[in-house]
Short mmCIF file of C-alpha atoms in Angstrom, two decimals:
data_model
loop_
_atom_site.label_atom_id
_atom_site.label_comp_id
_atom_site.label_asym_id
_atom_site.label_seq_id
_atom_site.Cartn_x
_atom_site.Cartn_y
_atom_site.Cartn_z
CA MET A 1 7.11 -2.17 -5.78
CA VAL A 2 9.03 -3.01 -2.57
CA VAL A 3 8.22 -6.16 -0.81
CA PHE A 4 9.18 -7.97 2.36
CA GLU A 5 8.72 -11.18 4.23
CA GLY A 6 5.16 -11.11 5.66
CA VAL A 7 3.80 -8.70 2.96
CA THR A 8 0.00 -8.91 2.25
CA LEU A 9 0.04 -9.86 -1.43
CA LEU A 10 -3.08 -8.08 -2.50
CA ASP A 11 -1.56 -4.86 -1.14
CA ALA A 12 0.99 -5.22 -3.85
CA VAL A 13 -0.60 -7.22 -6.56
CA GLY A 14 -3.51 -4.83 -6.93
CA PRO A 15 -1.48 -1.87 -7.73
CA TYR A 16 0.91 -4.00 -9.88
CA HIS A 17 -1.87 -5.06 -11.98
CA VAL A 18 -3.15 -1.45 -12.59
CA TRP A 19 0.23 0.11 -13.14
CA ARG A 20 1.63 -2.57 -15.47
CA SER A 21 -1.51 -2.12 -17.64
CA LEU A 22 -0.86 1.60 -18.21
CA PRO A 23 0.91 2.77 -21.31
CA GLY A 24 4.68 3.72 -20.80
CA VAL A 25 4.70 2.37 -17.24
CA GLU A 26 7.27 -0.35 -16.08
CA VAL A 27 6.75 -1.88 -12.77
CA VAL A 28 9.54 -3.86 -11.02
CA TRP A 29 9.62 -5.91 -7.71
CA VAL A 30 12.27 -4.93 -5.29
CA ALA A 31 13.19 -6.57 -1.89
CA GLU A 32 16.31 -6.58 0.40
CA ARG A 33 17.71 -9.24 -1.67
CA PRO A 34 16.45 -10.71 -5.26
CA GLY A 35 14.43 -13.88 -5.02
CA VAL A 36 11.31 -15.33 -3.54
CA VAL A 37 9.49 -13.19 -0.86
CA GLY A 38 6.81 -15.00 1.10
CA ASP A 39 3.66 -13.64 2.60
CA GLY A 40 3.79 -16.07 5.58
CA ARG A 41 0.77 -17.83 4.41
CA GLY A 42 2.15 -20.01 1.61
CA GLY A 43 2.01 -17.36 -1.10
CA SER A 44 4.95 -15.48 -2.64
CA VAL A 45 6.22 -13.20 -5.14
CA VAL A 46 9.66 -12.93 -6.88
CA ALA A 47 11.58 -9.90 -6.40
CA GLU A 48 13.72 -9.16 -9.52
CA TYR A 49 16.01 -6.60 -7.89
CA GLY A 50 17.70 -6.01 -4.55
CA LEU A 51 17.37 -2.63 -2.92
CA GLU A 52 20.83 -1.50 -4.00
CA GLU A 53 19.93 -2.04 -7.60
CA VAL A 54 16.95 0.37 -7.69
CA THR A 55 18.05 3.78 -6.72
CA GLY A 56 15.98 6.25 -8.65
CA PRO A 57 12.47 5.13 -9.20
CA ASP A 58 9.65 7.67 -10.30
CA VAL A 59 7.13 5.97 -8.18
CA VAL A 60 7.69 4.03 -4.92
CA CYS A 61 4.99 1.80 -3.59
CA VAL A 62 5.10 0.30 -0.16
CA PRO A 63 2.46 -2.33 0.69
CA GLY A 64 1.58 -3.51 4.22
CA GLY A 65 1.10 -6.84 5.96
CA PRO A 66 2.07 -8.49 9.18
CA GLY A 67 5.77 -8.39 8.21
CA GLN A 68 5.66 -4.53 8.33
CA GLU A 69 5.97 -4.79 12.07
CA ALA A 70 9.60 -6.16 11.89
CA LEU A 71 10.69 -3.27 9.74
CA MET A 72 9.64 -0.54 12.16
CA GLY A 73 12.89 -0.42 14.35
CA GLY A 74 15.09 0.82 11.44
CA ASP A 75 15.37 -1.75 8.70
CA ALA A 76 17.12 -1.73 5.38
CA VAL A 77 13.74 -1.34 3.67
CA VAL A 78 12.88 1.72 5.70
CA ASP A 79 16.26 3.19 5.01
CA TRP A 80 15.81 2.55 1.23
CA VAL A 81 12.36 4.19 1.09
CA ARG A 82 13.65 7.24 2.87
CA ALA A 83 16.54 7.39 0.39
CA VAL A 84 14.68 6.90 -2.84
CA ASP A 85 11.93 9.30 -1.70
CA GLU A 86 14.35 12.18 -2.15
CA GLY A 87 14.13 11.66 -5.94
CA SER A 88 10.77 10.15 -6.45
CA ALA A 89 7.79 11.91 -8.26
CA TRP A 90 5.37 9.96 -6.00
CA THR A 91 5.61 7.88 -3.03
CA VAL A 92 2.72 5.44 -2.19
CA SER A 93 1.50 3.26 0.53
CA VAL A 94 -1.13 0.60 0.89
CA CYS A 95 -2.69 -0.50 4.07
CA THR A 96 -0.01 -0.53 6.78
CA GLY A 97 2.69 0.36 4.35
CA ALA A 98 1.84 3.77 5.62
CA LEU A 99 3.53 2.91 8.83
CA VAL A 100 6.68 2.23 7.03
CA LEU A 101 6.56 5.63 5.32
CA ALA A 102 6.00 7.12 8.84
CA ALA A 103 9.00 5.22 10.26
CA ALA A 104 10.98 6.69 7.37
CA GLY A 105 9.97 10.13 8.55
CA LEU A 106 7.97 10.98 5.51
CA LEU A 107 4.45 11.53 6.84
CA GLU A 108 4.68 13.63 9.88
CA GLY A 109 2.16 16.33 9.81
CA ARG A 110 0.74 14.95 6.61
CA ARG A 111 -2.75 13.61 5.82
CA ALA A 112 -2.68 9.86 5.19
CA THR A 113 -4.79 6.71 5.65
CA THR A 114 -4.25 3.22 6.51
CA HIS A 115 -6.13 -0.07 7.55
CA TRP A 116 -8.79 0.87 9.93
CA LEU A 117 -7.25 -1.12 12.77
CA ALA A 118 -3.85 0.64 12.44
CA ARG A 119 -5.18 4.19 12.36
CA GLY A 120 -4.26 4.76 16.00
CA GLU A 121 -0.70 3.67 15.49
CA LEU A 122 -0.26 5.80 12.45
CA GLY A 123 -1.51 8.71 14.32
CA ALA A 124 1.14 8.14 17.02
CA TRP A 125 3.66 8.95 14.36
CA GLY A 126 2.40 12.54 14.09
CA VAL A 127 0.34 11.91 10.93
CA GLN A 128 -3.05 13.36 10.28
CA VAL A 129 -5.05 10.31 9.92
CA VAL A 130 -7.88 10.67 7.48
CA GLU A 131 -10.82 8.11 7.41
CA GLU A 132 -10.89 7.98 3.69
CA ARG A 133 -10.14 5.18 1.07
CA VAL A 134 -7.67 7.16 -0.91
CA VAL A 135 -5.73 10.24 0.48
CA PHE A 136 -3.26 12.63 -1.55
CA ASP A 137 -1.02 15.00 0.30
CA GLY A 138 1.60 16.58 -1.98
CA LYS A 139 3.60 13.75 -3.68
CA TYR A 140 2.36 11.20 -1.06
CA ALA A 141 -0.66 8.91 -1.79
CA SER A 142 -2.08 6.42 0.52
CA GLY A 143 -4.74 3.71 0.26
CA ALA A 144 -6.71 2.30 3.21
CA GLY A 145 -6.89 -1.49 3.71
CA VAL A 146 -5.72 -4.07 1.28
CA SER A 147 -8.22 -3.77 -1.56
CA ALA A 148 -7.76 -0.06 -1.46
CA GLY A 149 -4.40 -0.55 -3.18
CA ILE A 150 -6.49 -0.90 -6.52
CA ASP A 151 -8.18 2.51 -5.79
CA VAL A 152 -5.09 4.34 -5.06
CA ALA A 153 -3.37 2.90 -8.09
CA LEU A 154 -6.16 3.94 -10.37
CA ALA A 155 -6.31 7.30 -8.81
CA LEU A 156 -2.58 7.84 -9.30
CA GLY A 157 -2.68 6.26 -12.65
CA GLY A 158 -5.04 9.03 -13.87
CA ARG A 159 -2.50 11.54 -12.79
CA LEU A 160 0.37 9.75 -14.42
CA VAL A 161 -1.07 9.06 -17.90
CA GLY A 162 -4.52 10.56 -17.95
CA VAL A 163 -7.83 9.63 -16.63
CA GLU A 164 -9.11 7.91 -19.69
CA ALA A 165 -6.21 5.49 -19.76
CA ALA A 166 -6.83 4.67 -16.09
CA GLN A 167 -10.50 4.24 -16.71
CA ARG A 168 -9.60 1.70 -19.60
CA VAL A 169 -7.66 -0.44 -17.09
CA GLN A 170 -10.47 -0.18 -14.63
CA LEU A 171 -12.97 -1.37 -17.30
CA MET A 172 -10.68 -4.15 -18.69
CA SER A 173 -10.38 -5.41 -15.06
CA GLU A 174 -14.16 -5.09 -14.58
CA TYR A 175 -13.42 -3.24 -11.38
CA ASP A 176 -16.98 -2.58 -10.49
CA PRO A 177 -17.32 -3.60 -6.82
CA ALA A 178 -20.57 -5.04 -5.62
CA PRO A 179 -19.77 -7.00 -2.49
CA PRO A 180 -22.16 -9.53 -1.32
CA TRP A 181 -22.41 -7.83 2.25
CA ASP A 182 -22.03 -4.13 3.37
CA ALA A 183 -19.52 -5.19 5.94
CA GLY A 184 -16.31 -3.74 4.48
CA SER A 185 -15.82 -0.94 6.97
CA PRO A 186 -16.06 -0.96 10.71
CA GLY A 187 -18.90 1.47 10.59
CA ARG A 188 -21.15 -0.81 8.65
CA ALA A 189 -20.07 -4.34 9.54
CA PRO A 190 -22.11 -6.15 12.30
CA GLY A 191 -20.63 -5.44 15.83
CA SER A 192 -19.70 -9.20 16.27
CA VAL A 193 -17.67 -9.13 13.19
CA VAL A 194 -15.89 -5.96 14.21
CA ALA A 195 -15.28 -7.43 17.64
CA TRP A 196 -13.86 -10.59 16.08
CA ALA A 197 -11.42 -8.41 14.00
CA ARG A 198 -10.27 -6.36 17.01
CA GLU A 199 -9.70 -9.58 19.01
CA ARG A 200 -7.36 -10.91 16.37
CA SER A 201 -5.56 -7.66 15.38
CA ARG A 202 -1.88 -7.10 16.30
CA PHE A 203 -2.87 -3.37 16.76
CA CYS A 204 -5.27 -4.14 19.65
CA ARG A 205 -3.11 -6.04 22.01
#
């Protein structure tokens, strides 16, 4: 799990919780340098390893967040993702982490998803943007916005260790979404709420 300043914590913590609960799976936090990595809102995680210390992960997961924008011009994180992807069995993104994979040249011509506000930008990288919550294309898996990290992690978990093992994690997490409002997508949320989100989005400036 690679993290960076300005990461959205749920993008990363959702998959972390799922995968660390699977048998035989070890999850480690990686950043440009070991230590505390902030989300820009007062929250943080601690990266155990620097990029140079993790060179052959079986699974790479790139979360998103406002800090993703600073990586797009050719950052060490992008270079690392490109390098370790050569040997990974799976490369995964959550939310705008898909843009990091695109910047690394990994998604051109492939199907992928991202946060609904970032779909246009992802498409500009030559990606076939799919309006689905979880998308697999070859060894690449992507989850849409924030909470979809749990979904993509469960789906990949089923492929890694078997569906029943992933279902056990889902049950023990009581992951049975029943939101108080049907406002989780731009197609169903009230127009005023969608407009509010667009006005504040860094992708609609």
